[in-house]
Structures are given as C-alpha cells and as structure tokens.
C-alpha positions as a printed NumPy array, in Angstrom:
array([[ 48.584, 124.822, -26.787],
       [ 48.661, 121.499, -25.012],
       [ 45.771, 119.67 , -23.012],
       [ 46.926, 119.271, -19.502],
       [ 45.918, 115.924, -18.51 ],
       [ 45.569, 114.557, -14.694],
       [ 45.337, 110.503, -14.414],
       [ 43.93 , 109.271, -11.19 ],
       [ 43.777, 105.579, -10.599],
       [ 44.773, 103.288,  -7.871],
       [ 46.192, 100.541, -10.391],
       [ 49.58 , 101.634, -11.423],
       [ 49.681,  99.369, -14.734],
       [ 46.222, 101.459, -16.046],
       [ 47.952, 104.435, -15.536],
       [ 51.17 , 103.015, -17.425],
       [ 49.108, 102.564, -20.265],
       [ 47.323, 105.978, -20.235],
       [ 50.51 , 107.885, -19.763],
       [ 52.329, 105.493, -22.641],
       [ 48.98 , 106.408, -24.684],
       [ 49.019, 110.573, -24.308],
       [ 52.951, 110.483, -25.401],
       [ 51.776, 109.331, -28.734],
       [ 49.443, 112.322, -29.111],
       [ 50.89 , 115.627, -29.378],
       [ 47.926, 117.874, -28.294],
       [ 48.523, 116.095, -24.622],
       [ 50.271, 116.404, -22.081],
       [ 50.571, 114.52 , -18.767],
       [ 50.861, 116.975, -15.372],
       [ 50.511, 114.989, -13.068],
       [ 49.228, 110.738, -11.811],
       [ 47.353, 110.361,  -8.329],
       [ 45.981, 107.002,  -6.911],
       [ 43.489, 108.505,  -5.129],
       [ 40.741, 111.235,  -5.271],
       [ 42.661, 113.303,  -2.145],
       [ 46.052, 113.34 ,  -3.842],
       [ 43.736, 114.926,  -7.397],
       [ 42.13 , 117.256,  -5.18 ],
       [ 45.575, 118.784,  -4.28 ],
       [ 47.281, 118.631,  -7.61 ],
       [ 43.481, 120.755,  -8.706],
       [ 44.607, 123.591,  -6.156],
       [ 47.955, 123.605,  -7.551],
       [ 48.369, 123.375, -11.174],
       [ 45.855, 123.98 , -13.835],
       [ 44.286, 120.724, -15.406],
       [ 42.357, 120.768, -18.648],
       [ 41.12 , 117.224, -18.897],
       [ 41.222, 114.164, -16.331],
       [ 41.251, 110.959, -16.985],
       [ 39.264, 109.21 , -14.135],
       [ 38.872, 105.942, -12.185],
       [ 35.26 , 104.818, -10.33 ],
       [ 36.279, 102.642,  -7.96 ],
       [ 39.515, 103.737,  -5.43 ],
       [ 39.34 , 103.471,  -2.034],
       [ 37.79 , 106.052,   0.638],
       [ 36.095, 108.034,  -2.256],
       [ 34.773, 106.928,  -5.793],
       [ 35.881, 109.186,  -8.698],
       [ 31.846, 109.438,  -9.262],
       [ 31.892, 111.246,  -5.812],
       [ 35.369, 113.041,  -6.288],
       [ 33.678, 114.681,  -9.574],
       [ 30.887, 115.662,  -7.142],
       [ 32.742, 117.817,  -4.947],
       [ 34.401, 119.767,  -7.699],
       [ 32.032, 123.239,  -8.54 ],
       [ 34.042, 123.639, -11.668],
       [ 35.645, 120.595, -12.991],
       [ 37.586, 120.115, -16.173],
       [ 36.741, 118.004, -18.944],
       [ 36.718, 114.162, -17.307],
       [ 36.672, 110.82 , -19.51 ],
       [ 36.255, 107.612, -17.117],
       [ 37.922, 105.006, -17.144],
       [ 37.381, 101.861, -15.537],
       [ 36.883,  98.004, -15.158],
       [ 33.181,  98.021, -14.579],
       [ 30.387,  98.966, -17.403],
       [ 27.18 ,  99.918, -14.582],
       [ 28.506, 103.029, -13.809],
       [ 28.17 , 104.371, -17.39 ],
       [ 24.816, 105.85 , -16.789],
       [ 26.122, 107.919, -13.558],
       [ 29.025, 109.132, -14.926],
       [ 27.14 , 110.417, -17.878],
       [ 25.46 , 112.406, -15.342],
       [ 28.017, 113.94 , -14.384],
       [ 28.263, 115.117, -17.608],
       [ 31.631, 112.984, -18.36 ],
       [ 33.076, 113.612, -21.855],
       [ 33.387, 109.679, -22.131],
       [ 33.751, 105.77 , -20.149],
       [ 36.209, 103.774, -21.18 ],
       [ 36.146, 100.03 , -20.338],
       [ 39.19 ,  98.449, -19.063],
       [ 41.205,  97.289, -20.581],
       [ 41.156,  99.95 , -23.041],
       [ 42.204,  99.859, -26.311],
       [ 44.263, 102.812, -28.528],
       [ 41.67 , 103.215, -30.651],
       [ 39.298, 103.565, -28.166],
       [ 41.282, 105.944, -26.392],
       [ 41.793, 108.237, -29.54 ],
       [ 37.819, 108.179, -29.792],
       [ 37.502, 109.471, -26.837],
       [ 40.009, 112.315, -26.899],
       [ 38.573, 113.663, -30.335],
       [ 35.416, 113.648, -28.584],
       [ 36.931, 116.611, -26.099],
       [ 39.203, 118.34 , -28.878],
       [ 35.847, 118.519, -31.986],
       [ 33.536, 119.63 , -29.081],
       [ 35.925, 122.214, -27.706],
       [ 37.908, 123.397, -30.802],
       [ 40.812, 123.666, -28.483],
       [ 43.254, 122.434, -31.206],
       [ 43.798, 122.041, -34.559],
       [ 42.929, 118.352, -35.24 ],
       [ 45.322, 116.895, -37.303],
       [ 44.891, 112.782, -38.215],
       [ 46.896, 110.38 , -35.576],
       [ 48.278, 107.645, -37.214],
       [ 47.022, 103.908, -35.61 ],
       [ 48.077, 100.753, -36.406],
       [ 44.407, 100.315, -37.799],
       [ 44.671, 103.537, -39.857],
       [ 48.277, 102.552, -40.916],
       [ 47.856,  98.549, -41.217],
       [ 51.365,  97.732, -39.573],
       [ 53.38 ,  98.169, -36.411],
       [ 56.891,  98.935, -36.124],
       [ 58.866,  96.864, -33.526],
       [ 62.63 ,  97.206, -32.373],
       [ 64.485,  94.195, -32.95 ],
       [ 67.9  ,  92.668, -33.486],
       [ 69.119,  96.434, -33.703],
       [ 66.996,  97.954, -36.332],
       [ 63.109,  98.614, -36.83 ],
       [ 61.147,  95.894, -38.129],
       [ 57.813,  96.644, -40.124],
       [ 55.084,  94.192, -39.103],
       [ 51.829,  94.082, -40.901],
       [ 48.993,  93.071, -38.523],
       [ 47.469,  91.14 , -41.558],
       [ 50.912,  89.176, -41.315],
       [ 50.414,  88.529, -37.594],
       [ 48.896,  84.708, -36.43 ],
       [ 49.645,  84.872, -32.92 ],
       [ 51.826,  86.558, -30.403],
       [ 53.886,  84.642, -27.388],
       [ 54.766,  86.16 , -24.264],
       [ 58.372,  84.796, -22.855],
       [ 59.281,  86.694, -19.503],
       [ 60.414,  90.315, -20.331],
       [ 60.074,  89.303, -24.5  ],
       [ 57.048,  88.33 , -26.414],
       [ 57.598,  86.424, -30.116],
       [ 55.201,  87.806, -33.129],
       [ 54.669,  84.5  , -35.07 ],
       [ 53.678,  85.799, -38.683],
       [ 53.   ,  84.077, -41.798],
       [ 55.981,  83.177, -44.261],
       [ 58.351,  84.696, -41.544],
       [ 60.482,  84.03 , -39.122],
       [ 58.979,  84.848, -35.631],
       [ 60.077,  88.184, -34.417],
       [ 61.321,  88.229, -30.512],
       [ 60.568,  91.759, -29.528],
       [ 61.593,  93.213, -25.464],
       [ 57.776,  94.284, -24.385],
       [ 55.133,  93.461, -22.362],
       [ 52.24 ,  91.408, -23.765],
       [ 50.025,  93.866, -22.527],
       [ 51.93 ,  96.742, -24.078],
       [ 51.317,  95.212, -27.426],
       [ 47.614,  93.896, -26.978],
       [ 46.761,  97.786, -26.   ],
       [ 48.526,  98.773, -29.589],
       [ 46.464,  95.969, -31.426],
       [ 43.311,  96.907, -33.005],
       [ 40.214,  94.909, -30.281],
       [ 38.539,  94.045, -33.221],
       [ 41.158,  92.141, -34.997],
       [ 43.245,  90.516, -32.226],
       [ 42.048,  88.745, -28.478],
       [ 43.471,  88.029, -26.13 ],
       [ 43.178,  84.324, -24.933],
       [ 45.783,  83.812, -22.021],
       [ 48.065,  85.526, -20.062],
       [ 50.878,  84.498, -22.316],
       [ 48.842,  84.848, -25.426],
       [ 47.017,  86.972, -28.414],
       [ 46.095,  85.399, -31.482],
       [ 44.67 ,  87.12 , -34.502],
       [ 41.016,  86.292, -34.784],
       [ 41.172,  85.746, -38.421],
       [ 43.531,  82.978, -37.954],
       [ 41.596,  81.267, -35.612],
       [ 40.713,  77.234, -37.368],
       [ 38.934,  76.212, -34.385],
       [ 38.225,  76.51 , -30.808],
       [ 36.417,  74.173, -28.112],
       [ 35.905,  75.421, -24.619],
       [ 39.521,  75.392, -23.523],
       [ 41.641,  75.913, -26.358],
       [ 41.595,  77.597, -29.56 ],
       [ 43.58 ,  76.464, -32.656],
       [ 45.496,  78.756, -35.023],
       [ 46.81 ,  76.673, -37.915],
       [ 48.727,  73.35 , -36.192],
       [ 48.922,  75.441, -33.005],
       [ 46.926,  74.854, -29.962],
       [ 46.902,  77.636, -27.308],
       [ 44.827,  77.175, -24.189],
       [ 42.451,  79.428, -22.949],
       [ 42.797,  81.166, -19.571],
       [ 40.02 ,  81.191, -17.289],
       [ 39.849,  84.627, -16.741],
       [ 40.206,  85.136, -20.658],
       [ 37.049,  82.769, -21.807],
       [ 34.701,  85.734, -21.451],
       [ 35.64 ,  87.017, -24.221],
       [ 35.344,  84.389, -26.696],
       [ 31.25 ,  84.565, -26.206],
       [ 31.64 ,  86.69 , -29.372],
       [ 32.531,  83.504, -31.368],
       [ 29.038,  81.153, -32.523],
       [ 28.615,  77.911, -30.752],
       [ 31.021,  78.187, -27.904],
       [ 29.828,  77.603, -24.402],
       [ 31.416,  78.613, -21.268]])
C-alpha cells in the first residue's frame, strides 16, 4: 500500500519540488496539488487522502485554519516559509513543519516520522546523496557519478548549471539550480546567489559581499547573506 499524498500551496515551484521529492520514495504517492484551502477541501470529499502536505499562508484561508475545519483530518506535515507558526501547527497536532526551502533530507525526516509512528509500511532505507556520498547527473549522453566531496561550487547558466569539481573538468548538466540545491545535503552546501552554491568546505574566505572558493570570487546576493550568519566574524 501507498500513502496518498495531497500538496496544497499557492507557490507552484514549492509544489514542484514536493511532487519531484515523493517520486523518489516509493511508499508515496501524489493524488492530487491545490493552491488553495477550497480547491483541498473538494479533492477531501472526493478521493481518499492519507497524508497532506500543507502551506500556512494562502490567500482567503490559512492552512492553520483549513486544518481547523476538518473533524477528521489525515496525517498533515507543514510546510512553509515562515518559522512562528511552528508552535500552532503543533497544535494542531501536525506530524511535522518544514521550513522553506526544504531540503531532501529534511523531507525524508519528516515522512519517517508518519510511516515509524503509523507502521503503515514496511520501512525500507532510501538512499540520499548524504547516505550515498555522490549524485548521479545526465550529461554528454551517459550518467556521470559526482561525489559531493569532489564538488567546489556549482554555476547556474540559463536552463544549465556547471558542477566545478576538483581535478575535473566542470560538468554542464540541463537543471535548475534550485533542483540541485534541494538534492544537496544543507549542511554541506549554501547557497550564496541566485546563480550560485558553493560547498562550504571549500570556502577560503568571505567578507560581507563575496565569498572566495580557491582563486574564485562569487558575490553574495542580498537576499542570500542571511544565511552566512552561521560563519564566525561575518557581519551583515
């Protein structure tokens, strides 16, 4: 048997990444995607729904208050850009909040925390690139084995991104940046721009614009320099 999940968010990319994130588990099983707590109230009348995955904030009603009109809800893990809601949605007696954006492993976390308290399936290891230690990636025709130890930084050009690794040729792969920094381990990689990731190992130094990765100096986007608060010394 399969979870049957319902996604309801009003951002079309986070529910991209959920759906791209369920096909890599077998025990799930998309049944439907809503933008809105009206359309999830309909697809609830008509098709049975094991577990939701569930946005706060959507216009007209809050996924908070959409939980609250359900007398017998499924399993619900939130998901969302904004970390004071945590303590309401626990409340509601939410299986787990996720943080936008949210990473693979995180994700996984979260599902195991439905499947071990439910014993709905037979749990059976999934395979992450921080379990495994490498990604594969299609390019020039053939699979390409990367290990993320290997990988300095990552380049987005247009519809491509480039993998620069060490002692090899960079790798020019058709994906989204975004697509790849949800694969990449959080606590390994960071993103720094729109157009770039760099591996937080290889990081030589940083000031409060740039960082450096070897003789490379890639700038730091404004609505990225949050996130480099987990670094000593730097100042926003």
């Amino acid at each position: 048997m399969k979870w049957k999940c319902l996604l309801v968010d009003d951002e079309p990319p986070a529910l991209n990444i959920l759906e791209k994130y369920i096909a890599l588990i077998e025990q799930l099983e998309v049944v439907d995607k809503c933008s809105n707590a009206f359309q999830a109230m309909e697809v609830l009348q008509k098709k049975k729904v094991d577990l939701i995955f569930l946005d706060i904030q959507m216009p007209k009603l809050s996924g908070t208050g959409f939980l609250n009109t359900l007398k017998n809800p499924p399993k619900v893990i939130f998901t969302t850009a904004f970390k004071e809601y945590a303590s309401e949605a626990f409340d509601l007696d939410a299986v787990d909040y996720l943080v936008k954006p949210v990473s693979l492993e995180r994700f996984i976390k979260a599902v195991n925390k439905v499947t071990q308290a439910n014993n709905f399936i037979e749990e059976k290891p999934i395979a992450t690139a921080e379990t495994t230690g490498f990604l594969y990636f299609r390019a020039d025709r053939k699979m390409v084995k990367v290990f993320l130890d290997d990988i300095v930084y990552v380049e987005s050009l247009k519809d491509y991104i480039k993998i620069y690794r060490k002692n090899e040729k960079p790798l020019m792969v058709k994906q989204s940046i975004g697509t790849l920094e949800a694969m990449l381990p959080e606590h390994l990689f960071l993103r720094v721009h729109r157009s770039f990731v760099v591996a937080i190992n290889k990081i030589t130094a940083f000031t409060n614009h740039d960082v450096e990765v070897g003789e490379m100096v890639i700038p730091i986007g404004r609505q990225y320099a949050a996130r480099l608060q987990q670094f000593p010394g730097f100042k926003k």
